[in-house]
Amino acid sequence: MIEHLLNGFATALTFTNLLYCFFGVTMGTIIGVLPGIGPVAGTAMLIPFTFGMNPTTAIIMLAGIYYGAMYGGSTTSILVNLPGESSSVMTCLDGYQMGQHGRAGAALGISAIGSFIAGTLSVLGLMLRAPPLAALAIRFGPPEYFSLMALGMTLVISLVGDSLVKGLIAGAFGIFLGTIGMDPTTGIERFSYGIPTLLDGLSFVSVSVGLFALSEVFEMAEYSTKAPVYVDKISNLLPNREDWKRSIMPILRGSAIGFFASCMPGSGATVASMLAYATEKKISKHPEKFGTGIIEGVAAPESANNAATGGAMIPLLVLGVPGSATAAIMMGALLVHGMRPGPLLLEKHPDFFWAIIASMYIGNVMLLILNLPFVGVWARMLKIPHAILIPLILSISSVGVFTVNNNLIEVWIMLLFGVIGYFMKKFGFPPAPVILALILTPLMENALQQSLQMSHQDISIFFTRPISLALMCLAGVSLLSPLLRYLWTKVRSSS
Amino acid sequence: MKKGLIVSCVMLIALSVYGIIESSRLERTMQMGIGIEFLPLAMSLAIGGLSIAFLVGILRGRVEIKDTPVFQPDGRIRILVVFLLLVGYVFLIEVFGYVLSTFLYLAATIIFLRRERIVSAVLMSVGLTFLLFAIFRLWLKSPLPTGLLGI
């Protein structure tokens, strides 16, 4: 393992990879700082930038955007009570109050240091857990893969959003979209109506930029065009001894919660930060002080959302099942670059896997440097008026999608999905299952066909192999969980 | 919000009907176990069934609906104009090419959203257009639409 890691560092420390790692974490920080643009939208928007790169450099940059956004998200939460992305919502509760009491510097400082510790620990966890899990998953056949992907989808559907029915509709819509194009087995066209752009299926870049980036910008245009007002003097960034004493355990607990929670598909950084905050409040001797501006309330959720990035890489890289929308977009980028995530990735491309791990260590150090002395620079980004940001992001998205295949039809598809994504948000339909299903459907359909061929069309193959059966049972439980929760609450309230 | 949700359900039911009709027209093949129509047909049925169930829930008052307007009162026009300007940009980019259409689009949108400082908006649009040109054309070496002016 040490040898692989050293080789990974040798790859990650080349000039090009260092440059793109730095570009990725810087863009991630900017995306995290700017309210309205989250890591999903940012990653989707910047995918076209990676097409001229080799797969390792591309994923180093995209991963940098992902974990960089987690660092940046806390800045707006603390300074203007506006979360840069959903996983920073919990940071607002105590972070903003600390800022109001003149302790914005300490809150930003502990957030950056906690994020660094958690980010580094989660990469360590990823490094230790991925190889044994890959060794286990390598024994999976098509039925196990089908069941695993079904489980991944049902978990995302049941955990994302506020309604299971809406999640199921979004998932079914995504699977339907995933069937557009030429069937890989028979070569017969489905729903492409002779349009050459649709023969290879809907471009996931157009769909993801539309669903996430455009819809967020449309929402930004609807709600406000004014930049928020904030305290611009930020001092005393380094925490004092008392701050350290009170924060170190919340940081470690938040790191563990964030890492383990995000290993499960569906529960990403947002759930992790909420769990970490709730845990700290529960075990605290003074739970009533949470929400009034205490440092534990910043340290725990910020550590958890950063640890979640390392954890989310496990299902993505080792099992080939993305657990969140950002991970799904990264999986799409990997597939575009000719890399198939899954247990064979470690065996066939160990140089790629370990270079990503090494780059995450390096990226975390870069982020600590970027976020402590330069926090004032990021805070000033809040002054950029939305009137400039909105057309700039829309222009980058349109030109970026065009440059993927030099095809304007893909830009029109992006526009269409921008409108669909905007209305999905308005009416509470989660967009994450759509993109996850769009990416997984061709793989799932292939695994389904192979499984049925193995069993001579007998569907019981999914229920007679122990691992497949266990995964199918878990998928069933995850779909039934809202009903079970409802029944449990009813039983408790009646008793 | 309730009206909007009802309209969404009706549109989803229409999508489901379209999916069912189009899937059943697909060539039936059983070369590899299941036919190519299986998945789209199953999903169309799922979308239709779930949407009907959801619609019934809304009409019977069993679905919790937020009592908020779908659009911000002053945001409706803003989002419509921003969207139409973007549609215009995608149309123009093929005719005028990247540089001119991006400049026109940025200037028009900034002026519309700021409603003042026309000169600074124009200057900013020029700067941003060339910044984006430098990123895509010079750094990433991506071919950009050229149009009538050849740039």
XYZ file of C-alpha atoms in Angstrom:
646
model
C 0.000 0.000 0.000
C 2.831 2.403 0.925
C 4.504 1.705 -2.410
C 1.269 2.417 -4.279
C 0.757 5.604 -2.281
C 4.287 6.807 -3.054
C 3.665 6.137 -6.742
C 0.406 8.063 -6.386
C 2.294 11.016 -4.904
C 4.812 10.852 -7.753
C 1.928 11.187 -10.240
C 0.010 13.810 -8.248
C 3.120 15.936 -7.756
C 3.795 16.437 -11.467
C 3.475 20.070 -12.538
C 0.282 19.562 -14.593
C -1.523 17.586 -11.889
C -0.495 20.055 -9.172
C -1.678 22.956 -11.330
C -5.093 21.377 -12.001
C -5.429 20.275 -8.377
C -4.850 23.900 -7.387
C -7.282 25.099 -10.066
C -9.867 22.577 -8.850
C -9.637 23.480 -5.156
C -9.640 27.208 -5.980
C -12.711 26.874 -8.199
C -14.294 24.667 -5.533
C -13.704 27.337 -2.882
C -15.201 30.011 -5.157
C -18.210 27.773 -5.916
C -18.623 27.084 -2.200
C -18.425 30.783 -1.330
C -20.929 31.931 -3.942
C -24.446 31.312 -2.635
C -26.707 29.585 -5.131
C -24.001 27.615 -6.917
C -23.348 24.333 -5.155
C -20.729 21.623 -5.787
C -23.096 19.666 -8.073
C -23.695 22.612 -10.377
C -20.038 23.651 -10.237
C -18.723 20.180 -11.050
C -21.218 19.767 -13.895
C -20.395 23.191 -15.308
C -16.638 22.592 -15.299
C -16.688 19.066 -16.823
C -16.230 20.436 -20.374
C -12.956 21.979 -19.171
C -11.573 18.465 -18.570
C -12.054 17.010 -22.039
C -8.574 17.843 -23.255
C -6.982 16.304 -20.146
C -5.950 12.765 -19.318
C -8.406 10.966 -16.954
C -6.158 11.272 -13.876
C -5.730 15.040 -14.228
C -9.440 15.455 -14.980
C -10.596 13.588 -11.874
C -7.936 15.271 -9.694
C -9.456 18.600 -10.768
C -13.095 17.517 -10.351
C -12.407 15.960 -6.928
C -10.687 19.237 -5.972
C -13.855 21.147 -6.895
C -15.936 18.723 -4.800
C -14.003 18.962 -1.542
C -12.977 22.585 -2.174
C -16.664 23.567 -2.259
C -17.103 22.073 1.221
C -14.393 24.399 2.583
C -15.818 27.467 0.847
C -19.417 26.806 1.881
C -18.749 27.832 5.483
C -17.604 31.379 4.603
C -21.041 32.638 3.557
C -22.737 30.706 6.375
C -20.592 32.493 8.968
C -20.453 35.948 7.385
C -23.942 36.455 5.958
C -26.048 33.589 7.371
C -26.450 32.289 3.820
C -25.184 28.728 3.238
C -22.930 28.508 0.156
C -24.292 24.975 -0.342
C -26.781 22.734 1.452
C -24.169 20.957 3.589
C -23.290 24.285 5.260
C -26.815 24.934 6.551
C -25.934 23.700 10.071
C -22.879 25.982 10.176
C -25.188 29.005 9.914
C -26.763 28.256 13.307
C -23.685 28.926 15.436
C -21.262 30.336 12.858
C -23.351 33.393 12.067
C -24.021 34.010 15.777
C -20.271 33.880 16.432
C -19.809 36.486 13.690
C -22.459 38.675 15.326
C -20.506 38.485 18.604
C -17.314 39.629 16.846
C -15.844 36.123 16.562
C -16.192 35.568 12.786
C -12.420 35.078 12.528
C -12.399 32.248 15.092
C -15.379 30.587 13.425
C -13.755 30.765 9.974
C -10.449 29.583 11.447
C -11.852 26.528 13.229
C -13.947 25.738 10.182
C -10.835 25.692 7.944
C -8.720 23.729 10.451
C -11.544 21.275 11.229
C -12.146 20.816 7.508
C -8.447 20.100 6.980
C -8.279 17.516 9.781
C -11.523 15.852 8.674
C -10.574 15.908 4.997
C -7.202 14.296 5.728
C -8.706 11.656 8.052
C -11.357 10.770 5.484
C -8.716 10.268 2.765
C -6.887 7.995 5.218
C -10.166 6.090 5.745
C -10.708 5.844 1.994
C -7.171 4.532 1.550
C -7.627 1.843 4.220
C -11.176 0.749 3.376
C -11.126 0.773 -0.421
C -8.710 -2.133 -1.158
C -10.431 -4.760 1.081
C -13.856 -3.719 -0.191
C -12.634 -3.956 -3.796
C -11.243 -7.452 -3.072
C -14.717 -8.475 -1.875
C -16.603 -6.740 -4.702
C -14.410 -8.336 -7.369
C -16.342 -11.580 -6.820
C -19.600 -9.902 -7.860
C -21.271 -11.215 -11.016
C -23.932 -9.454 -13.148
C -26.820 -10.322 -10.736
C -24.935 -8.824 -7.757
C -24.085 -5.747 -9.821
C -27.682 -5.290 -10.870
C -28.838 -5.611 -7.250
C -26.113 -3.243 -6.046
C -27.082 -0.577 -8.561
C -30.753 -1.094 -7.682
C -29.848 -0.598 -4.002
C -27.852 2.555 -4.801
C -30.782 4.007 -6.688
C -33.405 3.131 -4.092
C -31.257 4.630 -1.320
C -30.816 7.885 -3.205
C -34.532 7.964 -4.080
C -35.648 7.324 -0.496
C -33.152 9.609 1.246
C -33.057 12.624 -1.082
C -35.993 15.029 -1.045
C -39.069 15.194 1.123
C -41.397 12.738 -0.624
C -40.825 9.123 -1.660
C -43.393 9.366 -4.475
C -41.630 12.393 -5.965
C -38.280 10.600 -5.634
C -39.684 7.512 -7.365
C -41.135 9.605 -10.208
C -37.757 11.351 -10.618
C -35.950 7.982 -10.637
C -38.347 6.467 -13.196
C -38.001 9.601 -15.350
C -34.193 9.264 -15.192
C -34.336 5.568 -16.183
C -36.653 6.449 -19.069
C -34.180 9.110 -20.245
C -31.372 6.574 -19.896
C -33.042 4.294 -22.471
C -32.878 6.959 -25.211
C -30.422 6.090 -27.968
C -29.096 2.945 -29.556
C -29.574 -0.252 -27.562
C -26.035 -1.556 -26.913
C -26.996 -5.216 -27.430
C -29.221 -5.134 -30.501
C -28.190 -1.812 -32.050
C -31.849 -0.800 -32.430
C -32.682 2.900 -31.918
C -34.979 3.949 -29.102
C -36.644 7.384 -29.106
C -33.855 8.994 -31.153
C -36.062 9.682 -34.233
C -33.038 9.659 -36.515
C -31.371 12.590 -34.720
C -27.639 11.714 -34.767
C -26.989 13.525 -31.430
C -29.444 11.190 -29.688
C -28.046 7.943 -31.100
C -25.481 7.703 -28.283
C -28.123 8.657 -25.733
C -28.673 11.985 -24.006
C -25.351 13.646 -23.220
C -25.010 13.527 -19.459
C -23.058 16.836 -19.556
C -26.012 18.657 -21.190
C -28.520 17.076 -18.798
C -26.467 17.635 -15.631
C -25.492 21.253 -16.495
C -29.148 21.966 -17.297
C -30.649 20.210 -14.275
C -28.192 21.598 -11.732
C -26.324 24.694 -12.980
C -29.002 26.382 -15.111
C -31.828 25.687 -12.698
C -29.800 27.170 -9.811
C -28.988 30.289 -11.841
C -32.640 30.711 -12.840
C -33.534 30.531 -9.157
C -30.799 33.078 -8.369
C -32.301 35.382 -11.034
C -35.759 34.998 -9.539
C -34.902 35.689 -5.930
C -32.318 38.424 -5.836
C -29.920 40.472 -7.864
C -28.309 42.246 -4.947
C -25.051 41.173 -3.308
C -25.393 40.500 0.457
C -23.986 42.845 3.091
C -21.345 41.419 5.457
C -18.676 42.329 7.996
C -15.515 42.880 5.975
C -12.973 43.072 8.788
C -11.932 39.527 9.661
C -9.219 39.083 12.284
C -7.972 36.514 14.851
C -8.349 33.539 12.544
C -6.278 31.198 14.676
C -8.310 29.619 17.472
C -7.106 30.213 21.062
C -6.343 27.445 23.575
C -9.906 27.383 24.913
C -11.308 27.117 21.362
C -8.979 24.196 20.637
C -9.952 22.413 23.827
C -13.645 22.707 23.012
C -13.307 21.881 19.310
C -10.934 18.949 19.052
C -13.422 16.236 20.074
C -16.283 17.639 17.945
C -13.838 17.703 15.002
C -12.866 14.038 15.527
C -16.463 12.919 16.113
C -17.658 14.958 13.110
C -14.936 13.372 10.950
C -16.010 9.846 11.916
C -19.727 10.591 11.442
C -19.127 12.302 8.094
C -16.970 9.510 6.738
C -19.158 6.573 7.760
C -22.470 8.259 6.928
C -21.375 9.151 3.412
C -20.102 5.623 2.639
C -23.779 4.735 2.253
C -25.310 5.909 -1.035
C -27.935 8.609 -0.549
C -26.660 10.200 2.631
C -24.159 12.788 1.482
C -22.484 15.751 3.139
C -25.757 17.436 4.141
C -27.047 14.472 6.137
C -23.559 14.007 7.637
C -23.364 17.612 8.883
C -26.870 17.414 10.368
C -26.026 14.156 12.151
C -22.789 15.608 13.518
C -24.527 18.741 14.823
C -27.330 16.694 16.396
C -24.807 14.344 18.054
C -22.821 17.216 19.570
C -25.984 18.813 20.891
C -27.138 15.524 22.378
C -23.896 14.726 24.225
C -23.198 18.314 25.293
C -23.559 19.323 28.945
C -25.100 22.600 27.739
C -27.345 21.740 24.764
C -29.277 24.997 25.292
C -26.195 26.962 24.187
C -26.287 25.465 20.663
C -27.535 28.081 18.243
C -26.239 30.969 20.344
C -22.754 31.008 18.787
C -20.610 28.257 20.298
C -17.559 26.902 18.528
C -18.591 23.229 18.809
C -21.590 24.057 16.618
C -19.217 25.114 13.838
C -16.440 22.530 14.306
C -18.656 19.415 14.169
C -20.778 20.059 11.029
C -17.887 21.575 9.074
C -15.681 18.554 9.867
C -18.498 16.168 8.954
C -19.230 17.706 5.555
C -15.556 17.579 4.610
C -15.095 14.009 5.830
C -18.114 13.074 3.725
C -16.187 13.754 0.492
C -13.666 10.983 1.217
C -16.438 8.607 2.305
C -18.473 9.306 -0.846
C -15.513 8.216 -2.974
C -15.786 4.638 -1.637
C -19.083 3.618 -3.287
C -18.117 5.617 -6.380
C -14.606 4.324 -7.020
C -14.777 0.859 -5.441
C -18.330 -0.264 -6.230
C -19.082 1.928 -9.239
C -22.292 3.162 -7.586
C -22.364 6.921 -6.951
C -23.997 7.866 -3.675
C -24.868 11.486 -4.438
C -25.509 13.849 -7.329
C -21.919 15.168 -7.294
C -20.553 11.612 -7.224
C -22.893 10.708 -10.114
C -21.508 13.594 -12.140
C -17.968 12.466 -11.349
C -18.892 8.945 -12.433
C -20.237 10.335 -15.707
C -16.958 12.212 -16.201
C -14.988 9.011 -15.497
C -17.039 7.092 -18.080
C -16.547 9.877 -20.640
C -12.792 9.588 -20.036
C -12.938 5.844 -20.619
C -12.534 4.799 -16.965
C -15.115 2.391 -15.547
C -15.366 2.843 -11.761
C -15.756 -0.395 -9.785
C -13.652 -3.064 -8.086
C -11.593 -3.635 -11.241
C -10.471 -0.011 -11.197
C -8.013 -0.739 -8.397
C -6.693 -3.802 -10.192
C -6.494 -2.373 -13.695
C -5.603 1.241 -12.921
C -3.889 1.351 -9.506
C -1.830 4.347 -10.673
C -5.047 6.301 -11.290
C -6.655 5.349 -7.958
C -3.606 6.129 -5.831
C -2.907 9.383 -7.682
C -6.434 10.542 -6.753
C -5.819 9.586 -3.098
C -2.456 11.417 -3.055
C -3.966 14.477 -4.744
C -6.645 14.629 -2.043
C -3.955 14.846 0.657
C -2.198 17.597 -1.314
C -5.476 19.379 -2.084
C -6.399 19.507 1.603
C -3.090 21.218 2.406
C -3.677 23.683 -0.459
C -7.161 24.403 0.892
C -5.880 25.071 4.397
C -3.457 27.629 2.976
C -6.105 29.129 0.702
C -8.738 29.337 3.420
C -6.767 30.702 6.354
C -4.633 33.620 5.163
C -6.804 34.341 2.116
C -10.240 34.108 3.692
C -10.697 37.862 3.194
C -10.230 37.436 -0.566
C -12.997 34.804 -0.720
C -15.244 36.939 1.454
C -14.834 39.801 -1.012
C -16.250 37.522 -3.730
C -19.605 38.012 -2.054
C -19.519 41.552 -3.408
C -19.764 40.338 -7.022
C -23.261 41.398 -8.091
C -25.637 38.685 -9.255
C -26.254 40.841 -12.339
C -22.752 39.869 -13.495
C -22.640 36.323 -12.110
C -25.886 35.206 -13.767
C -24.968 35.939 -17.425
C -21.377 34.846 -16.834
C -22.384 31.409 -15.510
C -25.008 30.967 -18.239
C -22.481 31.887 -20.917
C -19.793 29.528 -19.516
C -22.370 26.723 -19.297
C -23.605 27.221 -22.881
C -20.159 27.522 -24.446
C -18.827 24.677 -22.244
C -21.591 22.294 -23.356
C -21.055 23.337 -26.991
C -17.328 22.562 -26.839
C -17.923 18.940 -25.712
C -18.919 17.799 -29.230
C -19.101 21.141 -31.098
C -22.826 20.573 -31.279
C -25.481 23.250 -30.705
C -28.241 20.632 -30.271
C -26.609 19.669 -26.974
C -26.912 23.320 -25.871
C -30.653 23.216 -26.667
C -30.920 19.982 -24.648
C -29.160 21.764 -21.776
C -31.672 24.631 -22.006
C -34.592 22.191 -21.968
C -33.249 20.451 -18.872
C -32.564 23.824 -17.275
C -36.297 24.560 -17.465
C -37.207 21.020 -16.313
C -34.734 21.290 -13.394
C -36.101 24.688 -12.366
C -39.680 23.403 -12.210
C -38.554 20.186 -10.498
C -37.031 22.329 -7.744
C -40.126 24.509 -7.543
C -42.406 21.525 -7.020
C -40.039 19.546 -4.804
C -38.989 16.777 -7.235
C -35.344 15.902 -6.433
C -33.048 16.127 -9.480
C -30.346 13.797 -8.037
C -32.204 10.520 -8.867
C -32.634 11.696 -12.481
C -28.916 12.120 -13.127
C -28.020 8.994 -11.135
C -30.527 6.920 -13.127
C -29.418 8.446 -16.436
C -25.851 7.333 -15.779
C -26.640 3.933 -14.249
C -29.410 2.785 -16.635
C -27.183 1.545 -19.507
C -25.019 -0.356 -16.975
C -28.072 -1.728 -15.145
C -29.801 -2.818 -18.335
C -26.641 -4.598 -19.423
C -26.309 -6.366 -16.055
C -30.001 -7.322 -16.180
C -29.680 -8.835 -19.655
C -26.509 -10.735 -18.727
C -28.127 -12.061 -15.535
C -31.209 -13.272 -17.402
C -29.047 -14.915 -20.021
C -27.104 -16.715 -17.253
C -30.325 -17.983 -15.696
C -32.145 -18.787 -18.989
C -34.683 -15.989 -18.399
C -35.324 -16.976 -14.789
C -35.760 -13.857 -12.659
C -35.187 -15.849 -9.454
C -31.419 -15.530 -10.062
C -31.570 -12.232 -8.140
C -33.039 -13.989 -5.098
C -31.126 -17.266 -5.036
C -27.579 -15.869 -4.834
C -26.906 -14.770 -1.228
C -25.203 -11.396 -1.891
C -27.764 -10.434 -4.530
C -30.598 -11.477 -2.217
C -29.177 -9.410 0.662
C -28.777 -6.354 -1.587
C -32.318 -6.762 -2.970
C -33.703 -7.045 0.582
C -31.881 -3.851 1.573
C -33.261 -2.124 -1.536
C -36.767 -3.228 -0.549
C -36.285 -2.014 3.036
C -34.976 1.360 1.832
C -38.045 1.817 -0.370
C -40.379 0.802 2.419
C -38.560 2.877 5.063
C -40.918 5.913 4.882
C -43.894 3.590 5.399
C -42.121 1.807 8.260
C -41.226 5.170 9.849
C -44.870 6.286 9.552
C -46.148 3.065 11.140
C -43.537 3.289 13.929
C -44.559 6.890 14.749
C -48.226 5.849 14.778
C -47.553 2.923 17.121
C -45.480 5.127 19.450
C -48.039 7.937 19.550
C -50.895 5.515 20.269
C -48.960 3.792 23.053
C -48.551 25.756 -5.491
C -51.474 23.290 -5.664
C -52.325 24.294 -9.251
C -48.682 23.955 -10.247
C -48.484 20.463 -8.785
C -51.667 19.421 -10.596
C -50.224 20.725 -13.890
C -46.954 18.803 -13.205
C -48.930 15.587 -12.614
C -50.918 16.066 -15.827
C -47.680 16.624 -17.773
C -46.152 13.507 -16.224
C -49.248 11.471 -17.157
C -48.923 12.805 -20.732
C -45.244 11.761 -20.737
C -46.268 8.328 -19.496
C -48.880 7.942 -22.277
C -46.282 9.013 -24.849
C -43.788 6.514 -23.391
C -46.315 3.662 -23.455
C -47.315 4.351 -27.092
C -43.740 4.784 -28.316
C -42.396 1.785 -26.353
C -45.062 -0.501 -27.735
C -44.069 0.599 -31.266
C -40.463 -0.510 -30.723
C -39.291 -3.590 -32.567
C -39.784 -6.595 -30.300
C -36.584 -8.530 -29.824
C -35.820 -11.282 -27.354
C -32.221 -11.920 -28.279
C -30.814 -11.305 -24.818
C -33.575 -12.184 -22.402
C -35.699 -9.059 -22.222
C -36.802 -6.992 -25.176
C -35.582 -3.440 -25.791
C -39.054 -2.122 -25.020
C -39.130 -3.615 -21.503
C -37.407 -0.850 -19.548
C -39.013 2.208 -21.236
C -42.422 0.567 -21.063
C -42.014 -0.371 -17.400
C -40.835 3.148 -16.524
C -43.652 4.802 -18.486
C -46.136 2.687 -16.565
C -44.394 3.569 -13.290
C -44.431 7.313 -14.061
C -48.103 7.120 -15.037
C -49.161 5.075 -12.010
C -47.245 7.198 -9.500
C -48.436 10.471 -11.057
C -52.080 9.350 -10.966
C -51.679 8.288 -7.317
C -50.037 11.629 -6.492
C -52.735 13.580 -8.347
C -55.478 11.727 -6.474
C -53.654 12.501 -3.211
C -53.536 16.228 -4.076
C -57.207 16.381 -5.097
C -58.302 14.547 -1.941
C -56.191 16.843 0.225
C -53.957 14.032 1.490
C -50.737 15.627 0.237
C -49.179 18.361 2.341
C -48.748 21.406 0.071
C -46.898 24.562 1.065
C -49.101 27.635 0.992
C -46.596 29.716 -0.960
C -46.803 31.177 -4.466
C -44.892 29.270 -7.156
C -42.999 32.388 -8.292
C -41.722 35.437 -6.426
C -44.073 38.285 -7.420
C -41.260 40.486 -8.770
C -39.109 37.577 -9.931
C -41.438 36.193 -12.594
C -40.590 38.791 -15.251
C -36.894 38.721 -14.333
C -36.564 34.970 -14.841
C -38.580 35.050 -18.069
C -36.366 37.778 -19.555
C -33.150 36.027 -18.392
C -34.379 32.813 -20.047
C -35.418 34.533 -23.291
C -32.075 36.346 -23.501
C -30.345 32.971 -23.136
C -32.514 31.467 -25.901
C -31.619 34.467 -28.080
C -27.929 33.929 -27.290
C -28.033 30.291 -28.405
C -29.795 31.358 -31.633
C -27.346 34.206 -32.294
C -24.204 32.218 -31.543
C -24.664 30.239 -34.773
C -25.285 33.374 -36.842
C -22.868 35.923 -35.407
C -20.284 33.579 -33.911
C -18.993 33.409 -30.370
C -17.417 36.855 -29.832
C -20.191 39.155 -31.024
C -23.092 37.095 -29.653
C -21.427 36.653 -26.238
C -20.760 40.391 -26.012
C -24.359 41.224 -26.979
C -25.767 38.631 -24.579
C -23.630 39.715 -21.603
C -24.305 43.415 -22.204
C -28.071 42.915 -22.597
C -28.385 40.733 -19.492
C -26.203 42.939 -17.278
C -28.080 46.077 -18.384
C -31.436 44.370 -17.778
C -30.503 43.107 -14.304
C -28.704 46.268 -13.138
C -30.969 48.817 -14.861
C -28.239 51.461 -14.677
C -24.587 52.118 -15.541
C -24.858 51.239 -19.234
C -21.293 52.293 -20.037
C -19.776 50.160 -17.264
C -21.985 47.213 -18.305
C -20.732 47.481 -21.892
C -17.103 47.740 -20.785
C -17.547 44.769 -18.441
C -19.133 42.724 -21.220
C -16.183 43.418 -23.509
C -13.749 42.329 -20.777
C -15.706 39.180 -19.881
C -16.144 38.202 -23.539
C -12.407 38.288 -24.096
C -11.723 36.558 -20.787
C -14.000 33.666 -21.807
C -12.464 33.659 -25.294
C -9.004 33.390 -23.726
C -10.130 30.506 -21.472
C -11.886 28.442 -24.135
C -9.939 29.243 -27.285
C -6.423 30.039 -26.106
C -6.120 27.924 -22.930
C -8.404 24.932 -23.598
C -7.980 25.182 -27.389
C -11.667 24.400 -27.903
C -13.212 25.286 -31.248
C -15.884 27.978 -30.785
C -18.768 28.828 -33.134
C -17.493 31.284 -35.762
C -20.559 32.636 -37.600
C -20.574 35.476 -40.176
C -17.587 37.383 -38.822
C -15.348 34.347 -38.634
C -14.568 34.872 -34.910
